[in-house]
Structures are given as structure tokens and as C-alpha cells.
CSV table of C-alpha atoms in Angstrom, one decimal:
chain,number,residue,atom,x,y,z
A,1,VAL,CA,-52.0,-9.7,-7.0
A,2,HIS,CA,-48.2,-10.3,-7.1
A,3,LEU,CA,-46.3,-9.6,-10.4
A,4,SER,CA,-42.6,-9.9,-11.3
A,5,GLY,CA,-40.2,-10.8,-14.1
A,6,GLY,CA,-41.7,-8.4,-16.6
A,7,ALA,CA,-45.3,-9.6,-16.2
A,8,LYS,CA,-48.1,-7.3,-17.5
A,9,LEU,CA,-51.6,-6.8,-16.0
A,10,THR,CA,-54.6,-4.7,-17.0
A,11,VAL,CA,-57.3,-4.0,-14.5
A,12,ILE,CA,-60.6,-2.4,-15.6
A,13,LYS,CA,-63.7,-1.6,-13.5
A,14,SER,CA,-62.7,-4.1,-10.8
A,15,GLU,CA,-62.4,-4.3,-7.1
A,16,VAL,CA,-59.4,-5.6,-5.1
A,17,HIS,CA,-59.5,-6.3,-1.4
A,18,ALA,CA,-56.4,-7.4,0.5
A,19,LYS,CA,-55.1,-7.8,4.0
A,20,ASN,CA,-51.5,-7.0,2.9
A,21,HIS,CA,-50.7,-5.3,-0.5
A,22,GLY,CA,-53.5,-4.7,-3.1
A,23,ILE,CA,-51.2,-5.1,-6.1
A,24,TYR,CA,-47.5,-5.8,-5.6
A,25,MET,CA,-45.3,-5.3,-8.8
A,26,SER,CA,-41.5,-5.5,-9.3
A,27,GLU,CA,-38.7,-6.5,-11.6
A,28,GLY,CA,-39.9,-4.6,-14.7
A,29,SER,CA,-43.6,-5.6,-14.5
A,30,GLU,CA,-46.2,-3.3,-16.0
A,31,VAL,CA,-49.7,-2.6,-14.6
A,32,THR,CA,-52.5,-0.4,-15.9
A,33,VAL,CA,-55.5,0.2,-13.5
A,34,THR,CA,-58.6,2.0,-14.9
A,35,ASP,CA,-61.9,3.0,-13.1
A,36,SER,CA,-61.2,0.5,-10.3
A,37,LYS,CA,-61.2,0.3,-6.5
A,38,ILE,CA,-58.4,-1.1,-4.4
A,39,TYR,CA,-58.7,-1.5,-0.6
A,40,SER,CA,-55.8,-2.8,1.5
A,41,VAL,CA,-54.5,-3.0,5.1
A,42,ARG,CA,-51.0,-2.1,4.0
A,43,HIS,CA,-49.9,-0.7,0.7
A,44,GLY,CA,-52.6,-0.3,-1.9
A,45,LEU,CA,-50.1,-0.4,-4.8
A,46,TYR,CA,-46.5,-1.4,-4.2
A,47,VAL,CA,-44.4,-0.4,-7.2
A,48,GLY,CA,-40.7,-1.5,-7.0
A,49,LYS,CA,-37.6,-2.6,-9.0
A,50,ARG,CA,-38.2,-0.8,-12.4
A,51,ALA,CA,-41.9,-1.6,-12.5
A,52,ARG,CA,-44.3,0.7,-14.2
A,53,LEU,CA,-47.8,1.7,-13.1
A,54,VAL,CA,-50.5,3.7,-14.9
A,55,LEU,CA,-53.5,4.6,-12.7
A,56,LYS,CA,-56.6,6.2,-14.2
A,57,GLY,CA,-59.7,7.4,-12.5
A,58,SER,CA,-59.4,4.8,-9.7
A,59,HIS,CA,-59.9,4.8,-5.9
A,60,VAL,CA,-57.0,3.4,-3.8
A,61,GLU,CA,-57.3,3.2,-0.1
A,62,SER,CA,-54.9,1.9,2.6
A,63,GLU,CA,-56.0,1.3,6.2
A,64,THR,CA,-52.6,1.7,7.9
A,65,SER,CA,-50.0,2.8,5.3
A,66,GLU,CA,-49.7,4.4,1.8
A,67,PRO,CA,-52.1,4.0,-1.1
A,68,ILE,CA,-48.9,4.2,-3.3
A,69,TYR,CA,-45.4,3.1,-2.4
A,70,ALA,CA,-42.9,3.4,-5.2
A,71,SER,CA,-39.1,2.7,-5.1
A,72,ASP,CA,-36.1,1.2,-6.9
A,73,GLY,CA,-36.3,2.9,-10.2
A,74,ALA,CA,-40.1,2.5,-10.7
A,75,GLU,CA,-42.3,4.8,-12.8
A,76,VAL,CA,-45.9,5.8,-11.7
A,77,LEU,CA,-48.4,7.9,-13.6
A,78,VAL,CA,-51.7,8.8,-11.8
A,79,THR,CA,-54.6,10.7,-13.4
A,80,GLY,CA,-57.8,11.6,-11.6
A,81,GLY,CA,-59.3,9.3,-9.0
A,82,THR,CA,-58.8,9.4,-5.2
A,83,LEU,CA,-56.0,8.3,-2.8
A,84,LYS,CA,-56.8,7.7,0.8
A,85,GLY,CA,-54.4,6.6,3.6
A,86,LYS,CA,-52.0,7.6,6.4
A,87,THR,CA,-49.1,8.8,4.3
A,88,LEU,CA,-50.5,9.3,0.8
A,89,VAL,CA,-47.5,8.7,-1.4
A,90,ARG,CA,-44.0,7.5,-0.6
A,91,VAL,CA,-41.3,7.8,-3.3
A,92,SER,CA,-37.7,6.7,-3.0
A,93,ARG,CA,-34.5,5.4,-4.7
A,94,ASP,CA,-34.5,7.1,-8.1
A,95,THR,CA,-38.2,6.6,-8.7
A,96,LYS,CA,-40.4,9.0,-10.7
A,97,VAL,CA,-44.1,9.7,-9.8
A,98,VAL,CA,-46.5,12.1,-11.6
A,99,ILE,CA,-50.0,12.8,-10.2
A,100,THR,CA,-52.5,15.0,-12.0
A,101,GLY,CA,-56.1,16.0,-11.1
A,102,SER,CA,-56.6,13.6,-8.2
A,103,LYS,CA,-58.3,14.0,-4.8
A,104,MET,CA,-56.4,13.0,-1.7
A,105,GLN,CA,-57.5,12.4,1.9
A,106,GLY,CA,-54.9,11.6,4.6
A,107,GLN,CA,-54.5,11.3,8.3
A,108,GLY,CA,-50.7,11.9,8.8
A,109,GLN,CA,-48.3,13.0,6.1
A,110,GLY,CA,-49.0,13.9,2.5
A,111,PHE,CA,-45.9,13.0,0.6
A,112,TYR,CA,-42.6,11.3,1.7
A,113,VAL,CA,-39.8,11.6,-0.9
A,114,SER,CA,-36.3,10.4,-0.3
A,115,ASN,CA,-33.1,9.0,-1.7
A,116,GLY,CA,-33.3,10.5,-5.2
A,117,GLY,CA,-37.1,10.2,-5.5
A,118,ASP,CA,-38.8,12.5,-8.0
A,119,LEU,CA,-42.4,13.7,-7.5
A,120,THR,CA,-44.6,15.9,-9.6
A,121,VAL,CA,-48.1,16.9,-8.4
A,122,LYS,CA,-50.5,19.1,-10.4
A,123,ASN,CA,-54.1,20.3,-9.8
A,124,VAL,CA,-54.7,18.2,-6.7
A,125,LYS,CA,-57.0,18.7,-3.7
A,126,ILE,CA,-55.8,17.4,-0.4
A,127,SER,CA,-57.5,17.2,3.0
A,128,GLY,CA,-57.1,15.8,6.5
A,129,LEU,CA,-53.3,16.0,6.8
A,130,LYS,CA,-51.2,16.7,9.9
A,131,ASP,CA,-48.0,17.4,7.9
A,132,GLY,CA,-47.7,18.2,4.2
A,133,MET,CA,-44.5,16.8,2.9
A,134,TYR,CA,-41.1,15.4,4.0
A,135,THR,CA,-38.1,15.2,1.7
A,136,SER,CA,-34.5,14.1,2.1
A,137,SER,CA,-31.4,12.8,0.4
A,138,LYS,CA,-31.4,14.6,-3.0
A,139,ALA,CA,-35.2,14.3,-3.5
A,140,THR,CA,-36.8,16.5,-6.2
A,141,VAL,CA,-40.4,17.7,-5.9
A,142,ARG,CA,-42.6,20.0,-8.0
A,143,LEU,CA,-46.1,21.1,-6.9
A,144,THR,CA,-48.4,23.2,-9.1
A,145,ASN,CA,-51.8,24.4,-8.1
A,146,VAL,CA,-51.8,22.4,-4.8
A,147,ASP,CA,-53.4,23.5,-1.5
A,148,LEU,CA,-51.8,22.2,1.7
A,149,ASN,CA,-53.9,23.1,4.7
A,150,VAL,CA,-52.3,21.1,7.6
A,151,THR,CA,-52.4,21.2,11.4
A,152,GLY,CA,-48.6,20.7,11.8
A,153,ARG,CA,-45.8,21.7,9.3
A,154,ALA,CA,-46.6,22.2,5.6
A,155,LEU,CA,-43.1,21.4,4.3
A,156,TYR,CA,-40.1,19.7,5.8
A,157,LEU,CA,-37.3,19.8,3.2
A,158,GLY,CA,-34.3,17.7,4.3
A,159,SER,CA,-30.6,17.9,3.3
A,160,ASP,CA,-29.7,18.3,-0.4
A,161,SER,CA,-33.4,18.3,-1.6
A,162,ASN,CA,-34.7,20.5,-4.4
A,163,THR,CA,-38.4,21.7,-4.3
A,164,HIS,CA,-40.4,24.0,-6.6
A,165,LEU,CA,-43.9,25.2,-5.8
A,166,LYS,CA,-46.0,27.3,-8.2
A,167,ASP,CA,-49.5,28.7,-7.7
A,168,CYS,CA,-49.9,26.9,-4.4
A,169,LYS,CA,-51.4,27.8,-1.0
A,170,LEU,CA,-49.8,26.6,2.3
A,171,LYS,CA,-51.2,26.9,5.7
A,172,GLY,CA,-50.1,25.3,9.0
A,173,ASN,CA,-48.8,25.8,12.4
A,174,ASP,CA,-45.4,26.0,10.8
A,175,GLY,CA,-44.7,26.7,7.1
A,176,ALA,CA,-41.5,25.4,5.6
A,177,TYR,CA,-38.3,24.0,7.2
A,178,LEU,CA,-35.2,23.9,5.0
A,179,GLY,CA,-32.4,21.6,6.1
A,180,SER,CA,-28.8,22.1,5.3
A,181,ARG,CA,-28.2,22.7,1.5
A,182,ALA,CA,-31.9,22.3,0.7
A,183,LYS,CA,-33.2,24.4,-2.1
A,184,LEU,CA,-36.8,25.8,-2.3
A,185,LYS,CA,-38.3,28.0,-5.1
A,186,LEU,CA,-41.8,29.5,-4.6
A,187,GLU,CA,-43.7,31.2,-7.4
A,188,ASN,CA,-47.0,32.9,-6.7
A,189,VAL,CA,-47.4,31.1,-3.4
A,190,GLU,CA,-49.4,32.1,-0.3
A,191,LEU,CA,-47.8,30.8,2.9
A,192,ARG,CA,-49.6,31.3,6.2
A,193,ALA,CA,-48.3,30.1,9.6
A,194,ASN,CA,-49.3,30.4,13.2
A,195,GLN,CA,-45.7,30.2,14.5
A,196,SER,CA,-42.8,29.9,12.0
A,197,GLY,CA,-43.2,30.9,8.4
A,198,ILE,CA,-39.9,29.7,6.9
A,199,TYR,CA,-36.9,28.3,8.7
A,200,ALA,CA,-33.8,28.2,6.4
A,201,GLY,CA,-31.1,26.1,7.8
A,202,SER,CA,-27.3,26.3,7.2
A,203,ASN,CA,-26.3,26.7,3.5
A,204,SER,CA,-29.9,26.4,2.3
A,205,GLU,CA,-31.3,28.5,-0.6
A,206,LEU,CA,-34.8,30.1,-0.9
A,207,GLU,CA,-36.1,32.0,-3.9
A,208,PHE,CA,-39.6,33.5,-3.3
A,209,VAL,CA,-41.1,35.3,-6.3
A,210,LYS,CA,-44.5,36.9,-6.0
A,211,GLY,CA,-46.8,35.9,-3.2
A,212,LYS,CA,-47.5,36.3,0.5
A,213,LEU,CA,-45.5,35.2,3.6
A,214,ILE,CA,-47.7,35.8,6.6
A,215,SER,CA,-46.9,34.5,10.1
A,216,ALA,CA,-48.4,35.3,13.5
A,217,GLY,CA,-44.9,34.7,14.9
A,218,ARG,CA,-41.7,34.6,12.9
A,219,ALA,CA,-41.9,35.2,9.2
A,220,TYR,CA,-38.5,33.7,8.5
A,221,TYR,CA,-35.3,32.6,10.1
A,222,ALA,CA,-32.1,32.7,8.0
A,223,GLY,CA,-29.4,30.3,9.4
A,224,SER,CA,-25.7,30.4,8.9
A,225,ASN,CA,-24.7,30.9,5.3
A,226,ALA,CA,-28.3,30.6,4.1
A,227,LYS,CA,-29.3,32.6,1.0
A,228,LEU,CA,-32.8,34.1,0.8
A,229,THR,CA,-34.2,36.1,-2.1
A,230,PHE,CA,-37.6,37.8,-2.1
A,231,ARG,CA,-39.1,39.5,-5.1
A,232,GLY,CA,-42.7,40.9,-5.0
A,233,VAL,CA,-43.5,39.2,-1.7
A,234,ASP,CA,-45.7,40.7,1.1
A,235,ILE,CA,-43.9,39.7,4.3
A,236,GLN,CA,-45.7,40.0,7.6
A,237,GLY,CA,-44.2,38.8,10.9
A,238,THR,CA,-40.9,39.2,12.8
A,239,VAL,CA,-37.6,38.0,11.2
A,240,TYR,CA,-34.2,36.7,12.2
A,241,LYS,CA,-31.1,36.8,10.1
A,242,SER,CA,-27.7,35.3,11.2
A,243,ARG,CA,-24.6,37.3,10.5
A,244,SER,CA,-23.3,34.9,7.8
A,245,SER,CA,-26.6,34.7,5.9
A,246,THR,CA,-27.7,36.7,2.9
A,247,VAL,CA,-31.2,38.1,2.6
A,248,SER,CA,-32.2,40.3,-0.4
A,249,THR,CA,-35.5,41.8,-1.5
A,250,GLY,CA,-36.0,42.9,-5.1
A,251,SER,CA,-38.4,45.4,-6.6
A,252,GLY,CA,-42.0,45.0,-5.6
A,253,ALA,CA,-41.3,43.6,-2.1
A,254,SER,CA,-43.7,45.2,0.4
A,255,SER,CA,-41.1,45.2,3.3
A,256,SER,CA,-37.8,46.9,2.9
A,257,MET,CA,-34.7,45.4,4.6
A,258,ASP,CA,-34.5,48.4,6.9
A,259,ASP,CA,-38.1,47.8,8.1
A,260,LEU,CA,-37.4,44.1,8.5
A,261,ALA,CA,-34.1,44.7,10.4
A,262,ALA,CA,-35.9,47.2,12.7
A,263,LYS,CA,-38.7,44.7,13.4
A,264,MET,CA,-36.1,42.0,14.0
A,265,SER,CA,-34.1,44.0,16.4
A,266,SER,CA,-37.0,45.2,18.5
A,267,ALA,CA,-38.8,41.8,18.6
A,268,MET,CA,-35.7,39.8,19.4
A,269,GLU,CA,-34.7,42.2,22.2
A,270,LYS,CA,-38.1,41.7,23.8
A,271,ARG,CA,-37.9,38.0,23.5
A,272,LEU,CA,-34.4,37.8,24.8
A,273,ALA,CA,-35.5,39.7,27.9
A,274,GLY,CA,-38.3,37.2,28.4
A,275,TYR,CA,-35.9,34.3,28.0
A,276,ARG,CA,-33.5,35.6,30.6
A,277,LYS,CA,-36.3,36.0,33.1
A,278,VAL,CA,-37.4,32.4,32.6
A,279,ALA,CA,-33.9,30.8,32.6
A,280,CYS,CA,-33.2,31.0,36.4
A,281,GLU,CA,-36.7,31.0,37.8
A,282,GLY,CA,-36.8,28.9,40.9
A,283,VAL,CA,-33.2,27.8,40.9
A,284,LEU,CA,-32.1,29.6,44.1
A,285,GLY,CA,-35.3,28.4,45.7
A,286,CYS,CA,-33.8,24.8,45.4
A,287,TYR,CA,-30.9,25.9,47.6
A,288,LYS,CA,-33.2,27.6,50.1
A,289,LYS,CA,-35.6,24.6,50.2
A,290,HIS,CA,-32.8,22.2,51.1
A,291,LYS,CA,-30.9,24.7,53.3
A,292,ALA,CA,-27.8,24.5,51.1
A,293,TRP,CA,-26.0,27.6,52.4
A,294,GLY,CA,-22.6,28.8,51.2
A,295,LYS,CA,-21.0,29.7,47.9
A,296,VAL,CA,-22.8,29.2,44.6
A,297,ALA,CA,-21.3,29.0,41.1
A,298,LEU,CA,-23.9,27.2,39.0
A,299,LEU,CA,-24.4,26.9,35.2
A,300,VAL,CA,-27.6,25.2,33.9
A,301,ASN,CA,-27.9,24.6,30.1
A,302,ALA,CA,-31.3,23.5,28.8
A,303,VAL,CA,-31.5,22.7,25.1
A,304,MET,CA,-34.8,23.9,23.7
A,305,ASP,CA,-36.7,22.7,20.6
A,306,ASP,CA,-38.8,24.8,18.2
A,307,ASP,CA,-41.8,24.7,20.6
A,308,GLY,CA,-39.8,26.2,23.5
A,309,LYS,CA,-39.7,22.8,25.4
A,310,VAL,CA,-36.5,21.2,26.8
A,311,THR,CA,-35.1,18.2,25.0
A,312,SER,CA,-31.9,17.8,27.2
A,313,HIS,CA,-30.1,19.6,30.0
A,314,LYS,CA,-26.7,19.8,31.8
A,315,ILE,CA,-25.8,21.1,35.2
A,316,GLU,CA,-22.4,22.3,36.2
A,317,SER,CA,-21.2,23.6,39.6
A,318,ARG,CA,-17.8,24.8,40.6
A,319,PHE,CA,-18.5,23.9,44.2
A,320,LYS,CA,-19.8,20.7,45.6
A,321,LEU,CA,-23.6,20.4,45.0
A,322,ARG,CA,-25.9,18.4,47.2
A,323,LYS,CA,-27.8,15.6,45.5
A,324,THR,CA,-31.1,17.0,46.7
A,325,VAL,CA,-30.3,20.4,45.2
A,326,ARG,CA,-29.1,18.9,41.9
A,327,LYS,CA,-32.3,16.8,41.7
A,328,CYS,CA,-34.4,19.9,42.4
A,329,VAL,CA,-32.6,22.0,39.7
A,330,ALA,CA,-32.7,19.1,37.2
A,331,LYS,CA,-36.5,18.8,37.7
A,332,LEU,CA,-36.8,22.6,37.0
A,333,ALA,CA,-34.6,22.3,33.9
A,334,LYS,CA,-36.6,19.3,32.5
A,335,THR,CA,-39.9,21.0,32.8
A,336,ARG,CA,-38.8,24.5,31.7
A,337,THR,CA,-40.9,26.0,28.9
A,338,ILE,CA,-41.0,29.4,27.2
A,339,PRO,CA,-44.6,30.4,26.6
A,340,GLY,CA,-45.2,31.8,23.1
A,341,PHE,CA,-41.7,30.8,22.0
A,342,ASP,CA,-41.0,31.4,18.3
A,343,GLY,CA,-37.2,31.5,18.3
A,344,PRO,CA,-34.9,28.9,16.7
A,345,ARG,CA,-33.7,25.8,18.5
A,346,GLY,CA,-31.0,26.7,21.0
A,347,THR,CA,-29.7,26.6,24.6
A,348,LEU,CA,-31.4,28.5,27.4
A,349,GLN,CA,-28.7,29.3,29.9
A,350,CYS,CA,-28.9,30.1,33.6
A,351,ARG,CA,-25.7,31.3,35.3
A,352,ILE,CA,-25.6,32.2,39.0
């Protein structure tokens, strides 16, 4: 079904099967779907250009994309029912979406909100996700009584986004990533992570009131000029705080800043010692293997990601370096990994 130009449609106890979009609405059109089933290869419901959708007690399923895609000033109200697809809901360009009391089943990402999109989700059960939510470009998100149990990262909050979670549970390999100037407020939230709990990037703001922050690795990382406030939060895991960041814990916090600082200092020192050991492993062996005798003044910089794997590298030598030696060192740099890495992105440096 394709609607535009202010057209109106009511669908009750019906089934829609489509190879492309189930229902495509735009230009101020209005659609109400009640107790129905919509199956599509692409978007189940495409809501664009000031269109309005009301979805009640219905099942919407997409084979390769989103059950609901909303953009360009649209409004969407979902009550009950089920949503099933790769990315569950995509919201962008000054669009408002409210979802209450629904069940969701995904394969990839839960919510994708960008370019001024506004999403509210309440009392929703979600399963099967790799990543929970991605936001960017002044997006606004509110989650209440939502459980996100994912295999990857629960929250990726891009630049200038604003997110508020209340009475939620988050669990994943990584918890929350805050990009530059992103804002996150957590109230009565339990966050559990295998590696990184919260990564707060430059100039980001976190307010965490009552709850738990539990990580098998790093509980939180506070980047340059980041501002983190904890009140009544049980914090478990190592921490990292940059010099220009501000971290405060109010009354009721189970970990004092002195305790956190001590954990941070001890843990980081152990990690740094391990990193230094890994940095130059095998490099001199390249010289020996290719019988490159003489003076050595070598600098190898390997840029590592959050998983301790190399994304790029650079080799500098004050003296002439044989091609065979450079190739050998480059191969080492490309394949370099740090087992059990839980530090921030950065450069692993070998200097000989």
C-alpha cells in the first residue's frame, strides 16, 4: 500500500505481504493499523514526510530491514503487538516515535536514532540483539523499564545526543559508549559488562543515580573534559580518569574516590607493564633473521582499537632500513594483539 498527499487509511484484522514495503506513507498521510499482520522483505512500515502512524496490537515483520522506518517529521505511536527484524526501529530527521508494551525480536541492532530523531520506549521486552542502540546528531531517547541483553554493545551514543534510562537493565560485552558532547542519565539502572562498562568520550556528561555498574574489566573510562557523577551506585571494576575529566560520587556510593583511584593506579600500572612487553616482541628478530647488522634507531607506532587489535601502523627509522626487515616488522605490527585488553583506543609504541 502506498499513500501520500494527506490520504487516510484504516487497517483492521488484516494481513499484508510485500516484497518491498508493507505500507509506505508520506506527505501528511495518516494510517491506523489494529490487530493486523504485516510481512515484508524491506520496511514493514515506512513513515515519512509528516505522515502519522498509529499501530495497535499488531505484528510487523521485516526480512532484511526494519519493521518501522520513520523520518522527515513523522509521528508514530505503537501500543502492544510485536516487532521483528534486523534493526527494529529507525528514527531520523525530527521524527517522534513512542512505543509502549510491545515485544521485539531482532538480529542486529535494536534502535537507530539520528538527525534530531526522538524515541520513547516503555515496558518493552527485547530479545536476540547484537547491539542495543545507536544514536547520533542531536538524537533524544528515553527508555523506561526496558531490558537490553545483547552480545555486543548495549548503547552507542553519538555526538550531541541526549539519552535517559530509568528502571532498565543493560547487559553486554560492552555497556555504554558516549561520544563527544553526548549526555546520558541513568536512574535505577543495572549495567553489566564483560569488558568495558562506560566509556565517556571528550566533553560528554554522565549522571548515574542509584543502581549498579559491574564490569569484569573496566567499570568506566572518563575522557578529556568528561563529567561523570555517581550517586548511590555500586561500582565494581577498574577505572580510568583523564586529568582534565571530573568524576564525583555523592552520598550512598559504595566506592569512594580514594578506593577507585587506588584501583585505577594499581590496575593501570600492571596493564602498562604488559603493554610494554608486547610492543617490541619479535622486532629485533627481524634484523637477525635477515642479517641486517649495524646501527638501529627504530620507532613503530601501532594504533589499537577497543579490542586490542591493530587498525593501522607506521614505521620510522633514522638509518636506512632494508625492505625485507621493514616487511617483517610491518607484518608483526599488523598482527599485534594485546590479550585481555581493556584500555581505551590508543597507540602501542615500540622504540629501539
